[in-house]
């Protein structure tokens, strides 16, 4: 998490256009609530923040970012997986 945060701050210095006041506010709220670090993920025009949070701080961070949708993820030893749910009409 700490390395991700350092990387995000370095990236912002080299490419100031990748952030804006809203993105900076989201990042600061998460860090102030207890996130170890984070980084904006995804391609331009969309994407998401990935924050690394100790389990005991998870609810604090969720509450601080309650205006935004949160998703929990799990890190496994199997690599990336795509889960696809087909709905039938």
PDB file of C-alpha atoms in Angstrom:
ATOM      1  CA  UNK A   1       0.000   0.000   0.000  1.00  0.00           C
ATOM      2  CA  UNK A   2       2.762   2.432   0.909  1.00  0.00           C
ATOM      3  CA  UNK A   3       4.572   1.780  -2.377  1.00  0.00           C
ATOM      4  CA  UNK A   4       1.332   2.296  -4.312  1.00  0.00           C
ATOM      5  CA  UNK A   5       0.850   5.643  -2.591  1.00  0.00           C
ATOM      6  CA  UNK A   6       4.399   6.725  -3.375  1.00  0.00           C
ATOM      7  CA  UNK A   7       3.939   5.647  -6.998  1.00  0.00           C
ATOM      8  CA  UNK A   8       0.676   7.620  -7.259  1.00  0.00           C
ATOM      9  CA  UNK A   9       2.326  10.781  -5.934  1.00  0.00           C
ATOM     10  CA  UNK A  10       5.286  10.418  -8.325  1.00  0.00           C
ATOM     11  CA  UNK A  11       2.934   9.809 -11.253  1.00  0.00           C
ATOM     12  CA  UNK A  12       0.969  12.988 -10.400  1.00  0.00           C
ATOM     13  CA  UNK A  13       4.191  15.030 -10.437  1.00  0.00           C
ATOM     14  CA  UNK A  14       5.108  13.821 -13.926  1.00  0.00           C
ATOM     15  CA  UNK A  15       1.559  13.947 -15.332  1.00  0.00           C
ATOM     16  CA  UNK A  16      -0.501  16.592 -13.503  1.00  0.00           C
ATOM     17  CA  UNK A  17      -3.402  16.022 -15.917  1.00  0.00           C
ATOM     18  CA  UNK A  18      -4.147  12.581 -14.454  1.00  0.00           C
ATOM     19  CA  UNK A  19      -5.764  14.080 -11.382  1.00  0.00           C
ATOM     20  CA  UNK A  20      -8.218  16.787 -10.424  1.00  0.00           C
ATOM     21  CA  UNK A  21      -9.556  18.239  -7.150  1.00  0.00           C
ATOM     22  CA  UNK A  22     -12.218  15.514  -6.807  1.00  0.00           C
ATOM     23  CA  UNK A  23      -9.709  12.695  -7.264  1.00  0.00           C
ATOM     24  CA  UNK A  24      -7.308  14.353  -4.821  1.00  0.00           C
ATOM     25  CA  UNK A  25     -10.132  14.733  -2.282  1.00  0.00           C
ATOM     26  CA  UNK A  26     -11.101  11.055  -2.536  1.00  0.00           C
ATOM     27  CA  UNK A  27      -7.484   9.998  -2.049  1.00  0.00           C
ATOM     28  CA  UNK A  28      -6.991  12.281   0.972  1.00  0.00           C
ATOM     29  CA  UNK A  29     -10.250  11.118   2.597  1.00  0.00           C
ATOM     30  CA  UNK A  30      -9.175   7.482   2.278  1.00  0.00           C
ATOM     31  CA  UNK A  31      -5.678   8.117   3.646  1.00  0.00           C
ATOM     32  CA  UNK A  32      -7.007  10.216   6.531  1.00  0.00           C
ATOM     33  CA  UNK A  33      -9.483   7.430   7.370  1.00  0.00           C
ATOM     34  CA  UNK A  34      -6.717   4.831   7.582  1.00  0.00           C
ATOM     35  CA  UNK A  35      -5.881   3.542   4.096  1.00  0.00           C
ATOM     36  CA  UNK A  36      -2.197   2.597   3.831  1.00  0.00           C
ATOM     37  CA  UNK A  37      -1.979   3.756   0.233  1.00  0.00           C
ATOM     38  CA  UNK A  38      -3.766   3.699  -3.052  1.00  0.00           C
ATOM     39  CA  UNK A  39      -3.624   4.408  -6.730  1.00  0.00           C
ATOM     40  CA  UNK A  40      -6.002   5.361  -9.498  1.00  0.00           C
ATOM     41  CA  UNK A  41      -6.482   2.387 -11.839  1.00  0.00           C
ATOM     42  CA  UNK A  42      -7.919   2.048 -15.309  1.00  0.00           C
ATOM     43  CA  UNK A  43      -7.781   3.943 -18.561  1.00  0.00           C
ATOM     44  CA  UNK A  44      -8.461   7.611 -19.085  1.00  0.00           C
ATOM     45  CA  UNK A  45     -12.057   8.751 -18.869  1.00  0.00           C
ATOM     46  CA  UNK A  46     -12.952   6.192 -16.240  1.00  0.00           C
ATOM     47  CA  UNK A  47     -11.488   3.794 -13.784  1.00  0.00           C
ATOM     48  CA  UNK A  48     -11.383   3.328 -10.054  1.00  0.00           C
ATOM     49  CA  UNK A  49      -9.231   3.808  -7.004  1.00  0.00           C
ATOM     50  CA  UNK A  50      -7.584   0.798  -5.423  1.00  0.00           C
ATOM     51  CA  UNK A  51      -6.791   1.325  -1.748  1.00  0.00           C
ATOM     52  CA  UNK A  52      -4.867  -1.023   0.528  1.00  0.00           C
ATOM     53  CA  UNK A  53      -6.477  -1.008   3.970  1.00  0.00           C
ATOM     54  CA  UNK A  54      -5.806  -3.016   7.114  1.00  0.00           C
ATOM     55  CA  UNK A  55      -8.935  -4.982   8.101  1.00  0.00           C
ATOM     56  CA  UNK A  56      -9.376  -3.019  11.331  1.00  0.00           C
ATOM     57  CA  UNK A  57      -9.551   0.258   9.340  1.00  0.00           C
ATOM     58  CA  UNK A  58     -11.815  -1.018   6.567  1.00  0.00           C
ATOM     59  CA  UNK A  59     -15.075   0.384   7.984  1.00  0.00           C
ATOM     60  CA  UNK A  60     -13.462   3.782   8.668  1.00  0.00           C
ATOM     61  CA  UNK A  61     -12.394   4.041   5.037  1.00  0.00           C
ATOM     62  CA  UNK A  62     -15.775   2.817   3.752  1.00  0.00           C
ATOM     63  CA  UNK A  63     -17.542   5.414   5.906  1.00  0.00           C
ATOM     64  CA  UNK A  64     -15.227   8.200   4.731  1.00  0.00           C
ATOM     65  CA  UNK A  65     -16.009   7.290   1.120  1.00  0.00           C
ATOM     66  CA  UNK A  66     -19.702   6.500   1.625  1.00  0.00           C
ATOM     67  CA  UNK A  67     -20.700   8.733  -1.303  1.00  0.00           C
ATOM     68  CA  UNK A  68     -18.868   6.353  -3.641  1.00  0.00           C
ATOM     69  CA  UNK A  69     -19.398   2.702  -4.537  1.00  0.00           C
ATOM     70  CA  UNK A  70     -17.016   0.326  -2.784  1.00  0.00           C
ATOM     71  CA  UNK A  71     -16.036  -3.182  -3.806  1.00  0.00           C
ATOM     72  CA  UNK A  72     -14.108  -5.659  -1.720  1.00  0.00           C
ATOM     73  CA  UNK A  73     -11.542  -7.785  -3.506  1.00  0.00           C
ATOM     74  CA  UNK A  74      -9.515 -10.817  -2.575  1.00  0.00           C
ATOM     75  CA  UNK A  75      -5.951 -11.480  -3.566  1.00  0.00           C
ATOM     76  CA  UNK A  76      -5.376 -15.126  -4.436  1.00  0.00           C
ATOM     77  CA  UNK A  77      -2.447 -17.217  -5.534  1.00  0.00           C
ATOM     78  CA  UNK A  78      -4.236 -18.147  -8.787  1.00  0.00           C
ATOM     79  CA  UNK A  79      -3.683 -14.821 -10.536  1.00  0.00           C
ATOM     80  CA  UNK A  80      -6.375 -12.749 -12.190  1.00  0.00           C
ATOM     81  CA  UNK A  81      -9.785 -14.293 -12.661  1.00  0.00           C
ATOM     82  CA  UNK A  82     -12.859 -12.987 -14.410  1.00  0.00           C
ATOM     83  CA  UNK A  83     -16.193 -13.956 -12.953  1.00  0.00           C
ATOM     84  CA  UNK A  84     -19.025 -13.653 -15.437  1.00  0.00           C
ATOM     85  CA  UNK A  85     -22.661 -13.985 -14.468  1.00  0.00           C
ATOM     86  CA  UNK A  86     -25.013 -14.444 -17.376  1.00  0.00           C
ATOM     87  CA  UNK A  87     -28.563 -13.304 -16.818  1.00  0.00           C
ATOM     88  CA  UNK A  88     -31.349 -14.837 -18.846  1.00  0.00           C
ATOM     89  CA  UNK A  89     -34.376 -12.870 -19.991  1.00  0.00           C
TER      90      UNK A  89
END
